[in-house]
Amino acid sequence: MSLTCSIRNIIPPAVPNIIASTGTGARYWLVLGTSGEAAVTITRRSFCASLAAGFLSAIRPTGAEQPVTIMDMAGREVHLPALPKRIVLLEAHDLLTMSLLHPDPASLVVGWAAVDRIDSELLERLLVNGHTISVAGKQSPDTVSLEGLIGLAPDLVVTTSFMTPQGNGESIAERLGQFGIPVVFSDASSNTFVGARDSDPVAELKASMKMWGVLLGVSEKADTFVSFYERELAGITARISGTKPITTYLEVQSTLDDCCWAAGRKVWGDLLALAGGQPLPGVTAPWFEKLSLEYLLSTPHDVYIASGGGWASGSRPAIGPGLDPKLGRQGLQRLIDGRPAFGHLPSVRARRVHGIWTGLITNLPLNILFVAQAAKWLHPEQCIDLDPVAILDRINRDFAAFPIEGPLWASI
């Protein structure tokens, strides 16, 4: 849907208190109060956006649905007049979380951004499920426009702090709120207090599923998933209780030409800790840290876990839904053979080299698969009966709108 905004077509001659500025390509109008005083100056862009928002809200159907209130991942209480039916996702991989709760989530999504971060062509096709979803932006916030979002007539925009940063002025999220379009944040890093405390992936998973359960009207199914997650995690915790953490080089970006990006203490590091591991002692950054090859070679560690996915699979291990498992193993071997002296790493010499699909980290509901598989790699004796494939099968059988194909990890 597109709207052409022309001041001559919008303002009838009988409305004297809106005065257009003169000149070719005029950009500003002065809106006068009833007594003739200047009330506000607006730009053509903001005027058109306001007009579009008003027009679109006017044509939205009204029904007897009850309003809903959620607490989003930024800790904000957000009120919606009804369950959303036209959602824009500024992080496209949120659709995967929706797919664990809703049988056809793409039927509710009219736009999305950062589609490449789904990191699997097969998964993208399955998520779309034959629907048409407009691209609202790419992988950075500067590719998202207020006018583009309003033009999609959403009744909800789901975003993150990365995709809608505050900057020096009003963020897109704040502007959308001014136009009556509710905005919720789907990532915990959007919470301004997150840096003041330790991150907690389990608490974040529970909060995320509760939020989506309310938004999709399936709170009971969301609670069932959380219970399933907690049971599986408790089983892993019991198996590795009392074991010594295994020092692990966990790599957030595994490409031939850019070594060596270690996972930090938060998020990836938190999940590694749940699996009975710990980062290299020199890693102090919260999110990720670039290490020198010399440091890696001289620092004892037991296991190397690389990351891979669907994009740029020629330079990073091709690991993910729909990809040939042989390609993942070949990609891991290519990292070892193609990086100078990498074959001399303690973990490589011990032949404890593994790789994961990044989606197991970036998608909160799939974190349990990373924890399970990593625990099996780090503590093989204690976790001999732990079956991550069975966990994936349970997710596919009881929750997923479509099967998420494995394997989502590889080893050499």
JSON list of C-alpha atoms in Angstrom, two decimals, residues 10-228:
[
{"chain": "A", "resi": 10, "resn": "ILE", "atom": "CA", "xyz": [-5.06, 17.41, 1.47]},
{"chain": "A", "resi": 11, "resn": "ILE", "atom": "CA", "xyz": [-5.90, 20.95, 2.65]},
{"chain": "A", "resi": 12, "resn": "PRO", "atom": "CA", "xyz": [-9.21, 22.29, 1.33]},
{"chain": "A", "resi": 13, "resn": "PRO", "atom": "CA", "xyz": [-9.44, 26.01, 0.63]},
{"chain": "A", "resi": 14, "resn": "ALA", "atom": "CA", "xyz": [-12.02, 26.39, 3.38]},
{"chain": "A", "resi": 15, "resn": "VAL", "atom": "CA", "xyz": [-9.48, 25.56, 6.10]},
{"chain": "A", "resi": 16, "resn": "PRO", "atom": "CA", "xyz": [-7.67, 28.87, 6.67]},
{"chain": "A", "resi": 17, "resn": "ASN", "atom": "CA", "xyz": [-5.72, 27.94, 9.82]},
{"chain": "A", "resi": 18, "resn": "ILE", "atom": "CA", "xyz": [-3.22, 25.70, 7.98]},
{"chain": "A", "resi": 19, "resn": "ILE", "atom": "CA", "xyz": [-0.89, 27.86, 5.95]},
{"chain": "A", "resi": 20, "resn": "ALA", "atom": "CA", "xyz": [1.55, 26.22, 3.51]},
{"chain": "A", "resi": 21, "resn": "SER", "atom": "CA", "xyz": [4.91, 27.86, 3.07]},
{"chain": "A", "resi": 22, "resn": "THR", "atom": "CA", "xyz": [5.50, 29.33, -0.34]},
{"chain": "A", "resi": 23, "resn": "GLY", "atom": "CA", "xyz": [8.01, 28.38, -2.99]},
{"chain": "A", "resi": 24, "resn": "THR", "atom": "CA", "xyz": [8.76, 25.38, -5.13]},
{"chain": "A", "resi": 25, "resn": "GLY", "atom": "CA", "xyz": [9.31, 22.18, -3.14]},
{"chain": "A", "resi": 26, "resn": "ALA", "atom": "CA", "xyz": [8.03, 23.73, 0.10]},
{"chain": "A", "resi": 27, "resn": "ARG", "atom": "CA", "xyz": [8.88, 21.53, 3.08]},
{"chain": "A", "resi": 28, "resn": "TYR", "atom": "CA", "xyz": [7.31, 23.31, 6.04]},
{"chain": "A", "resi": 29, "resn": "TRP", "atom": "CA", "xyz": [3.81, 24.35, 7.05]},
{"chain": "A", "resi": 30, "resn": "LEU", "atom": "CA", "xyz": [2.68, 26.54, 9.91]},
{"chain": "A", "resi": 31, "resn": "VAL", "atom": "CA", "xyz": [-0.35, 25.30, 11.81]},
{"chain": "A", "resi": 32, "resn": "LEU", "atom": "CA", "xyz": [-2.24, 28.20, 13.44]},
{"chain": "A", "resi": 33, "resn": "GLY", "atom": "CA", "xyz": [-4.49, 28.08, 16.45]},
{"chain": "A", "resi": 34, "resn": "THR", "atom": "CA", "xyz": [-8.05, 29.40, 16.35]},
{"chain": "A", "resi": 35, "resn": "SER", "atom": "CA", "xyz": [-6.90, 32.81, 17.53]},
{"chain": "A", "resi": 36, "resn": "GLY", "atom": "CA", "xyz": [-4.24, 33.03, 14.87]},
{"chain": "A", "resi": 37, "resn": "GLU", "atom": "CA", "xyz": [-1.19, 32.24, 17.02]},
{"chain": "A", "resi": 38, "resn": "ALA", "atom": "CA", "xyz": [1.43, 29.77, 15.72]},
{"chain": "A", "resi": 39, "resn": "ALA", "atom": "CA", "xyz": [0.81, 26.33, 17.21]},
{"chain": "A", "resi": 40, "resn": "VAL", "atom": "CA", "xyz": [3.38, 24.04, 15.60]},
{"chain": "A", "resi": 41, "resn": "THR", "atom": "CA", "xyz": [5.63, 23.76, 12.59]},
{"chain": "A", "resi": 42, "resn": "ILE", "atom": "CA", "xyz": [5.71, 20.42, 10.82]},
{"chain": "A", "resi": 43, "resn": "THR", "atom": "CA", "xyz": [7.63, 19.00, 7.92]},
{"chain": "A", "resi": 44, "resn": "ARG", "atom": "CA", "xyz": [6.15, 17.45, 4.81]},
{"chain": "A", "resi": 45, "resn": "ARG", "atom": "CA", "xyz": [7.52, 14.07, 5.93]},
{"chain": "A", "resi": 46, "resn": "SER", "atom": "CA", "xyz": [6.04, 14.17, 9.44]},
{"chain": "A", "resi": 47, "resn": "PHE", "atom": "CA", "xyz": [2.73, 15.59, 8.13]},
{"chain": "A", "resi": 48, "resn": "CYS", "atom": "CA", "xyz": [2.41, 12.77, 5.60]},
{"chain": "A", "resi": 49, "resn": "ALA", "atom": "CA", "xyz": [3.38, 10.16, 8.18]},
{"chain": "A", "resi": 50, "resn": "SER", "atom": "CA", "xyz": [0.77, 11.52, 10.60]},
{"chain": "A", "resi": 51, "resn": "LEU", "atom": "CA", "xyz": [-1.85, 11.55, 7.88]},
{"chain": "A", "resi": 52, "resn": "ALA", "atom": "CA", "xyz": [-1.00, 7.97, 6.90]},
{"chain": "A", "resi": 53, "resn": "ALA", "atom": "CA", "xyz": [-1.18, 6.80, 10.50]},
{"chain": "A", "resi": 54, "resn": "GLY", "atom": "CA", "xyz": [-4.56, 8.45, 11.00]},
{"chain": "A", "resi": 55, "resn": "PHE", "atom": "CA", "xyz": [-5.91, 7.08, 7.74]},
{"chain": "A", "resi": 56, "resn": "LEU", "atom": "CA", "xyz": [-4.71, 3.55, 8.48]},
{"chain": "A", "resi": 57, "resn": "SER", "atom": "CA", "xyz": [-6.07, 3.56, 12.00]},
{"chain": "A", "resi": 58, "resn": "ALA", "atom": "CA", "xyz": [-9.41, 4.72, 10.64]},
{"chain": "A", "resi": 59, "resn": "ILE", "atom": "CA", "xyz": [-9.70, 1.74, 8.30]},
{"chain": "A", "resi": 60, "resn": "ARG", "atom": "CA", "xyz": [-8.70, -0.87, 10.87]},
{"chain": "A", "resi": 61, "resn": "PRO", "atom": "CA", "xyz": [-11.70, -2.95, 11.86]},
{"chain": "A", "resi": 62, "resn": "THR", "atom": "CA", "xyz": [-12.97, -2.74, 15.41]},
{"chain": "A", "resi": 63, "resn": "GLY", "atom": "CA", "xyz": [-14.23, -5.79, 17.19]},
{"chain": "A", "resi": 64, "resn": "ALA", "atom": "CA", "xyz": [-15.16, -7.16, 20.57]},
{"chain": "A", "resi": 65, "resn": "GLU", "atom": "CA", "xyz": [-11.68, -8.48, 21.36]},
{"chain": "A", "resi": 66, "resn": "GLN", "atom": "CA", "xyz": [-10.37, -7.75, 24.80]},
{"chain": "A", "resi": 67, "resn": "PRO", "atom": "CA", "xyz": [-7.30, -5.57, 25.37]},
{"chain": "A", "resi": 68, "resn": "VAL", "atom": "CA", "xyz": [-4.06, -7.26, 26.46]},
{"chain": "A", "resi": 69, "resn": "THR", "atom": "CA", "xyz": [-1.17, -6.09, 28.59]},
{"chain": "A", "resi": 70, "resn": "ILE", "atom": "CA", "xyz": [2.34, -7.54, 28.42]},
{"chain": "A", "resi": 71, "resn": "MET", "atom": "CA", "xyz": [5.68, -6.90, 30.07]},
{"chain": "A", "resi": 72, "resn": "ASP", "atom": "CA", "xyz": [8.25, -6.76, 27.29]},
{"chain": "A", "resi": 73, "resn": "MET", "atom": "CA", "xyz": [11.92, -7.70, 27.49]},
{"chain": "A", "resi": 74, "resn": "ALA", "atom": "CA", "xyz": [12.88, -4.10, 28.21]},
{"chain": "A", "resi": 75, "resn": "GLY", "atom": "CA", "xyz": [10.77, -4.18, 31.36]},
{"chain": "A", "resi": 76, "resn": "ARG", "atom": "CA", "xyz": [8.08, -1.96, 29.85]},
{"chain": "A", "resi": 77, "resn": "GLU", "atom": "CA", "xyz": [4.39, -2.52, 30.41]},
{"chain": "A", "resi": 78, "resn": "VAL", "atom": "CA", "xyz": [2.73, -2.32, 27.02]},
{"chain": "A", "resi": 79, "resn": "HIS", "atom": "CA", "xyz": [-1.03, -2.18, 26.40]},
{"chain": "A", "resi": 80, "resn": "LEU", "atom": "CA", "xyz": [-2.65, -3.37, 23.17]},
{"chain": "A", "resi": 81, "resn": "PRO", "atom": "CA", "xyz": [-6.33, -2.94, 22.31]},
{"chain": "A", "resi": 82, "resn": "ALA", "atom": "CA", "xyz": [-6.50, -6.57, 21.10]},
{"chain": "A", "resi": 83, "resn": "LEU", "atom": "CA", "xyz": [-4.30, -9.47, 20.06]},
{"chain": "A", "resi": 84, "resn": "PRO", "atom": "CA", "xyz": [-2.10, -8.26, 17.17]},
{"chain": "A", "resi": 85, "resn": "LYS", "atom": "CA", "xyz": [-2.92, -9.40, 13.65]},
{"chain": "A", "resi": 86, "resn": "ARG", "atom": "CA", "xyz": [-0.47, -7.24, 11.66]},
{"chain": "A", "resi": 87, "resn": "ILE", "atom": "CA", "xyz": [2.98, -7.54, 13.19]},
{"chain": "A", "resi": 88, "resn": "VAL", "atom": "CA", "xyz": [6.29, -6.11, 11.95]},
{"chain": "A", "resi": 89, "resn": "LEU", "atom": "CA", "xyz": [9.42, -7.88, 13.23]},
{"chain": "A", "resi": 90, "resn": "LEU", "atom": "CA", "xyz": [12.60, -5.81, 13.12]},
{"chain": "A", "resi": 91, "resn": "GLU", "atom": "CA", "xyz": [14.51, -8.98, 14.06]},
{"chain": "A", "resi": 92, "resn": "ALA", "atom": "CA", "xyz": [13.20, -11.58, 11.64]},
{"chain": "A", "resi": 93, "resn": "HIS", "atom": "CA", "xyz": [14.37, -14.57, 13.67]},
{"chain": "A", "resi": 94, "resn": "ASP", "atom": "CA", "xyz": [11.68, -13.73, 16.26]},
{"chain": "A", "resi": 95, "resn": "LEU", "atom": "CA", "xyz": [9.41, -15.56, 13.84]},
{"chain": "A", "resi": 96, "resn": "LEU", "atom": "CA", "xyz": [11.08, -18.80, 14.90]},
{"chain": "A", "resi": 97, "resn": "THR", "atom": "CA", "xyz": [10.05, -18.21, 18.52]},
{"chain": "A", "resi": 98, "resn": "MET", "atom": "CA", "xyz": [6.52, -17.48, 17.29]},
{"chain": "A", "resi": 99, "resn": "SER", "atom": "CA", "xyz": [6.56, -20.75, 15.33]},
{"chain": "A", "resi": 100, "resn": "LEU", "atom": "CA", "xyz": [6.99, -22.73, 18.54]},
{"chain": "A", "resi": 101, "resn": "LEU", "atom": "CA", "xyz": [3.70, -21.34, 19.82]},
{"chain": "A", "resi": 102, "resn": "HIS", "atom": "CA", "xyz": [1.56, -20.60, 16.74]},
{"chain": "A", "resi": 103, "resn": "PRO", "atom": "CA", "xyz": [0.70, -23.03, 13.90]},
{"chain": "A", "resi": 104, "resn": "ASP", "atom": "CA", "xyz": [1.12, -20.41, 11.15]},
{"chain": "A", "resi": 105, "resn": "PRO", "atom": "CA", "xyz": [2.95, -17.39, 12.59]},
{"chain": "A", "resi": 106, "resn": "ALA", "atom": "CA", "xyz": [3.72, -15.77, 9.22]},
{"chain": "A", "resi": 107, "resn": "SER", "atom": "CA", "xyz": [-0.02, -15.21, 8.77]},
{"chain": "A", "resi": 108, "resn": "LEU", "atom": "CA", "xyz": [0.33, -12.52, 11.45]},
{"chain": "A", "resi": 109, "resn": "VAL", "atom": "CA", "xyz": [3.50, -10.89, 10.08]},
{"chain": "A", "resi": 110, "resn": "VAL", "atom": "CA", "xyz": [3.29, -8.16, 7.43]},
{"chain": "A", "resi": 111, "resn": "GLY", "atom": "CA", "xyz": [6.91, -6.99, 7.52]},
{"chain": "A", "resi": 112, "resn": "TRP", "atom": "CA", "xyz": [10.32, -7.96, 8.81]},
{"chain": "A", "resi": 113, "resn": "ALA", "atom": "CA", "xyz": [13.93, -6.81, 8.86]},
{"chain": "A", "resi": 114, "resn": "ALA", "atom": "CA", "xyz": [17.34, -8.45, 9.35]},
{"chain": "A", "resi": 115, "resn": "VAL", "atom": "CA", "xyz": [16.18, -11.55, 7.49]},
{"chain": "A", "resi": 116, "resn": "ASP", "atom": "CA", "xyz": [19.77, -12.67, 6.88]},
{"chain": "A", "resi": 117, "resn": "ARG", "atom": "CA", "xyz": [20.20, -13.20, 10.62]},
{"chain": "A", "resi": 118, "resn": "ILE", "atom": "CA", "xyz": [17.89, -16.21, 10.41]},
{"chain": "A", "resi": 119, "resn": "ASP", "atom": "CA", "xyz": [21.04, -17.81, 8.98]},
{"chain": "A", "resi": 120, "resn": "SER", "atom": "CA", "xyz": [19.28, -20.63, 7.13]},
{"chain": "A", "resi": 121, "resn": "GLU", "atom": "CA", "xyz": [17.60, -20.47, 3.72]},
{"chain": "A", "resi": 122, "resn": "LEU", "atom": "CA", "xyz": [15.53, -23.56, 4.47]},
{"chain": "A", "resi": 123, "resn": "LEU", "atom": "CA", "xyz": [14.35, -22.18, 7.79]},
{"chain": "A", "resi": 124, "resn": "GLU", "atom": "CA", "xyz": [13.45, -18.88, 6.14]},
{"chain": "A", "resi": 125, "resn": "ARG", "atom": "CA", "xyz": [11.27, -20.65, 3.57]},
{"chain": "A", "resi": 126, "resn": "LEU", "atom": "CA", "xyz": [9.57, -22.73, 6.23]},
{"chain": "A", "resi": 127, "resn": "LEU", "atom": "CA", "xyz": [8.88, -19.69, 8.37]},
{"chain": "A", "resi": 128, "resn": "VAL", "atom": "CA", "xyz": [7.32, -17.75, 5.48]},
{"chain": "A", "resi": 129, "resn": "ASN", "atom": "CA", "xyz": [5.08, -20.74, 4.70]},
{"chain": "A", "resi": 130, "resn": "GLY", "atom": "CA", "xyz": [3.83, -19.30, 1.42]},
{"chain": "A", "resi": 131, "resn": "HIS", "atom": "CA", "xyz": [2.87, -15.90, 2.82]},
{"chain": "A", "resi": 132, "resn": "THR", "atom": "CA", "xyz": [4.11, -12.55, 1.50]},
{"chain": "A", "resi": 133, "resn": "ILE", "atom": "CA", "xyz": [6.14, -10.59, 4.05]},
{"chain": "A", "resi": 134, "resn": "SER", "atom": "CA", "xyz": [7.43, -7.15, 3.10]},
{"chain": "A", "resi": 135, "resn": "VAL", "atom": "CA", "xyz": [11.07, -6.34, 3.83]},
{"chain": "A", "resi": 136, "resn": "ALA", "atom": "CA", "xyz": [11.10, -3.42, 6.26]},
{"chain": "A", "resi": 137, "resn": "GLY", "atom": "CA", "xyz": [14.86, -3.15, 6.56]},
{"chain": "A", "resi": 138, "resn": "LYS", "atom": "CA", "xyz": [18.17, -4.98, 6.43]},
{"chain": "A", "resi": 139, "resn": "GLN", "atom": "CA", "xyz": [20.61, -5.78, 9.24]},
{"chain": "A", "resi": 140, "resn": "SER", "atom": "CA", "xyz": [21.19, -2.26, 10.56]},
{"chain": "A", "resi": 141, "resn": "PRO", "atom": "CA", "xyz": [18.85, 0.38, 12.02]},
{"chain": "A", "resi": 142, "resn": "ASP", "atom": "CA", "xyz": [19.66, 2.97, 9.35]},
{"chain": "A", "resi": 143, "resn": "THR", "atom": "CA", "xyz": [17.83, 0.79, 6.81]},
{"chain": "A", "resi": 144, "resn": "VAL", "atom": "CA", "xyz": [14.52, 1.09, 8.69]},
{"chain": "A", "resi": 145, "resn": "SER", "atom": "CA", "xyz": [12.28, 4.11, 8.05]},
{"chain": "A", "resi": 146, "resn": "LEU", "atom": "CA", "xyz": [9.35, 5.42, 10.02]},
{"chain": "A", "resi": 147, "resn": "GLU", "atom": "CA", "xyz": [7.34, 6.00, 6.85]},
{"chain": "A", "resi": 148, "resn": "GLY", "atom": "CA", "xyz": [8.02, 2.45, 5.67]},
{"chain": "A", "resi": 149, "resn": "LEU", "atom": "CA", "xyz": [6.79, 0.98, 8.93]},
{"chain": "A", "resi": 150, "resn": "ILE", "atom": "CA", "xyz": [3.64, 3.10, 9.00]},
{"chain": "A", "resi": 151, "resn": "GLY", "atom": "CA", "xyz": [2.92, 2.17, 5.39]},
{"chain": "A", "resi": 152, "resn": "LEU", "atom": "CA", "xyz": [2.62, -1.49, 6.46]},
{"chain": "A", "resi": 153, "resn": "ALA", "atom": "CA", "xyz": [-0.30, -0.55, 8.78]},
{"chain": "A", "resi": 154, "resn": "PRO", "atom": "CA", "xyz": [0.95, -2.65, 11.70]},
{"chain": "A", "resi": 155, "resn": "ASP", "atom": "CA", "xyz": [-0.91, -3.04, 14.96]},
{"chain": "A", "resi": 156, "resn": "LEU", "atom": "CA", "xyz": [2.38, -4.04, 16.64]},
{"chain": "A", "resi": 157, "resn": "VAL", "atom": "CA", "xyz": [6.09, -3.54, 15.94]},
{"chain": "A", "resi": 158, "resn": "VAL", "atom": "CA", "xyz": [8.53, -5.90, 17.68]},
{"chain": "A", "resi": 159, "resn": "THR", "atom": "CA", "xyz": [12.07, -4.58, 17.87]},
{"chain": "A", "resi": 160, "resn": "THR", "atom": "CA", "xyz": [15.36, -4.65, 19.76]},
{"chain": "A", "resi": 161, "resn": "SER", "atom": "CA", "xyz": [17.64, -2.00, 21.20]},
{"chain": "A", "resi": 162, "resn": "PHE", "atom": "CA", "xyz": [20.03, -2.57, 18.29]},
{"chain": "A", "resi": 163, "resn": "MET", "atom": "CA", "xyz": [17.44, -2.06, 15.58]},
{"chain": "A", "resi": 164, "resn": "THR", "atom": "CA", "xyz": [15.84, 0.99, 17.22]},
{"chain": "A", "resi": 165, "resn": "PRO", "atom": "CA", "xyz": [18.61, 2.82, 19.09]},
{"chain": "A", "resi": 166, "resn": "GLN", "atom": "CA", "xyz": [17.85, 5.98, 21.02]},
{"chain": "A", "resi": 167, "resn": "GLY", "atom": "CA", "xyz": [20.56, 8.07, 19.34]},
{"chain": "A", "resi": 168, "resn": "ASN", "atom": "CA", "xyz": [20.60, 11.82, 19.85]},
{"chain": "A", "resi": 169, "resn": "GLY", "atom": "CA", "xyz": [16.88, 12.31, 19.34]},
{"chain": "A", "resi": 170, "resn": "GLU", "atom": "CA", "xyz": [13.64, 10.42, 19.41]},
{"chain": "A", "resi": 171, "resn": "SER", "atom": "CA", "xyz": [13.93, 6.79, 18.35]},
{"chain": "A", "resi": 172, "resn": "ILE", "atom": "CA", "xyz": [11.68, 5.19, 15.79]},
{"chain": "A", "resi": 173, "resn": "ALA", "atom": "CA", "xyz": [10.07, 3.29, 18.66]},
{"chain": "A", "resi": 174, "resn": "GLU", "atom": "CA", "xyz": [9.07, 6.55, 20.33]},
{"chain": "A", "resi": 175, "resn": "ARG", "atom": "CA", "xyz": [7.78, 8.01, 17.08]},
{"chain": "A", "resi": 176, "resn": "LEU", "atom": "CA", "xyz": [5.67, 4.92, 16.42]},
{"chain": "A", "resi": 177, "resn": "GLY", "atom": "CA", "xyz": [4.15, 5.31, 19.86]},
{"chain": "A", "resi": 178, "resn": "GLN", "atom": "CA", "xyz": [3.18, 8.88, 18.96]},
{"chain": "A", "resi": 179, "resn": "PHE", "atom": "CA", "xyz": [1.28, 7.49, 15.98]},
{"chain": "A", "resi": 180, "resn": "GLY", "atom": "CA", "xyz": [-0.56, 5.00, 18.17]},
{"chain": "A", "resi": 181, "resn": "ILE", "atom": "CA", "xyz": [1.41, 1.93, 17.06]},
{"chain": "A", "resi": 182, "resn": "PRO", "atom": "CA", "xyz": [2.45, -0.21, 20.05]},
{"chain": "A", "resi": 183, "resn": "VAL", "atom": "CA", "xyz": [6.11, -1.26, 20.22]},
{"chain": "A", "resi": 184, "resn": "VAL", "atom": "CA", "xyz": [7.58, -4.10, 22.26]},
{"chain": "A", "resi": 185, "resn": "PHE", "atom": "CA", "xyz": [11.21, -5.13, 22.72]},
{"chain": "A", "resi": 186, "resn": "SER", "atom": "CA", "xyz": [12.07, -8.80, 22.31]},
{"chain": "A", "resi": 187, "resn": "ASP", "atom": "CA", "xyz": [15.63, -8.82, 23.68]},
{"chain": "A", "resi": 188, "resn": "ALA", "atom": "CA", "xyz": [16.84, -8.40, 27.25]},
{"chain": "A", "resi": 189, "resn": "SER", "atom": "CA", "xyz": [19.66, -6.08, 26.17]},
{"chain": "A", "resi": 190, "resn": "SER", "atom": "CA", "xyz": [16.94, -3.50, 25.52]},
{"chain": "A", "resi": 191, "resn": "ASN", "atom": "CA", "xyz": [16.58, -3.22, 29.29]},
{"chain": "A", "resi": 192, "resn": "THR", "atom": "CA", "xyz": [18.64, -0.24, 30.43]},
{"chain": "A", "resi": 193, "resn": "PHE", "atom": "CA", "xyz": [19.47, -2.06, 33.68]},
{"chain": "A", "resi": 194, "resn": "VAL", "atom": "CA", "xyz": [20.83, -5.21, 32.05]},
{"chain": "A", "resi": 195, "resn": "GLY", "atom": "CA", "xyz": [24.42, -3.99, 32.24]},
{"chain": "A", "resi": 196, "resn": "ALA", "atom": "CA", "xyz": [24.19, -3.54, 35.98]},
{"chain": "A", "resi": 197, "resn": "ARG", "atom": "CA", "xyz": [23.54, -7.22, 36.70]},
{"chain": "A", "resi": 198, "resn": "ASP", "atom": "CA", "xyz": [24.59, -10.64, 35.51]},
{"chain": "A", "resi": 199, "resn": "SER", "atom": "CA", "xyz": [22.68, -11.91, 32.50]},
{"chain": "A", "resi": 200, "resn": "ASP", "atom": "CA", "xyz": [20.45, -14.92, 33.09]},
{"chain": "A", "resi": 201, "resn": "PRO", "atom": "CA", "xyz": [19.52, -16.85, 29.93]},
{"chain": "A", "resi": 202, "resn": "VAL", "atom": "CA", "xyz": [16.98, -19.00, 31.74]},
{"chain": "A", "resi": 203, "resn": "ALA", "atom": "CA", "xyz": [15.14, -16.01, 33.20]},
{"chain": "A", "resi": 204, "resn": "GLU", "atom": "CA", "xyz": [15.25, -14.34, 29.79]},
{"chain": "A", "resi": 205, "resn": "LEU", "atom": "CA", "xyz": [13.77, -17.43, 28.13]},
{"chain": "A", "resi": 206, "resn": "LYS", "atom": "CA", "xyz": [10.93, -17.52, 30.66]},
{"chain": "A", "resi": 207, "resn": "ALA", "atom": "CA", "xyz": [10.19, -13.81, 30.23]},
{"chain": "A", "resi": 208, "resn": "SER", "atom": "CA", "xyz": [10.33, -14.09, 26.44]},
{"chain": "A", "resi": 209, "resn": "MET", "atom": "CA", "xyz": [7.96, -17.05, 26.24]},
{"chain": "A", "resi": 210, "resn": "LYS", "atom": "CA", "xyz": [5.54, -15.40, 28.66]},
{"chain": "A", "resi": 211, "resn": "MET", "atom": "CA", "xyz": [5.52, -12.25, 26.51]},
{"chain": "A", "resi": 212, "resn": "TRP", "atom": "CA", "xyz": [4.95, -14.14, 23.27]},
{"chain": "A", "resi": 213, "resn": "GLY", "atom": "CA", "xyz": [2.36, -16.38, 24.91]},
{"chain": "A", "resi": 214, "resn": "VAL", "atom": "CA", "xyz": [0.26, -13.34, 25.80]},
{"chain": "A", "resi": 215, "resn": "LEU", "atom": "CA", "xyz": [0.79, -11.64, 22.43]},
{"chain": "A", "resi": 216, "resn": "LEU", "atom": "CA", "xyz": [-0.30, -14.75, 20.53]},
{"chain": "A", "resi": 217, "resn": "GLY", "atom": "CA", "xyz": [-3.07, -15.73, 22.93]},
{"chain": "A", "resi": 218, "resn": "VAL", "atom": "CA", "xyz": [-1.40, -19.05, 23.82]},
{"chain": "A", "resi": 219, "resn": "SER", "atom": "CA", "xyz": [-0.11, -18.51, 27.36]},
{"chain": "A", "resi": 220, "resn": "GLU", "atom": "CA", "xyz": [-0.79, -22.12, 28.35]},
{"chain": "A", "resi": 221, "resn": "LYS", "atom": "CA", "xyz": [1.39, -23.48, 25.54]},
{"chain": "A", "resi": 222, "resn": "ALA", "atom": "CA", "xyz": [4.13, -20.99, 26.43]},
{"chain": "A", "resi": 223, "resn": "ASP", "atom": "CA", "xyz": [4.04, -22.19, 30.05]},
{"chain": "A", "resi": 224, "resn": "THR", "atom": "CA", "xyz": [4.25, -25.80, 28.84]},
{"chain": "A", "resi": 225, "resn": "PHE", "atom": "CA", "xyz": [7.38, -24.97, 26.82]},
{"chain": "A", "resi": 226, "resn": "VAL", "atom": "CA", "xyz": [9.00, -23.27, 29.82]},
{"chain": "A", "resi": 227, "resn": "SER", "atom": "CA", "xyz": [8.30, -26.35, 31.98]},
{"chain": "A", "resi": 228, "resn": "PHE", "atom": "CA", "xyz": [9.81, -28.59, 29.30]}
]
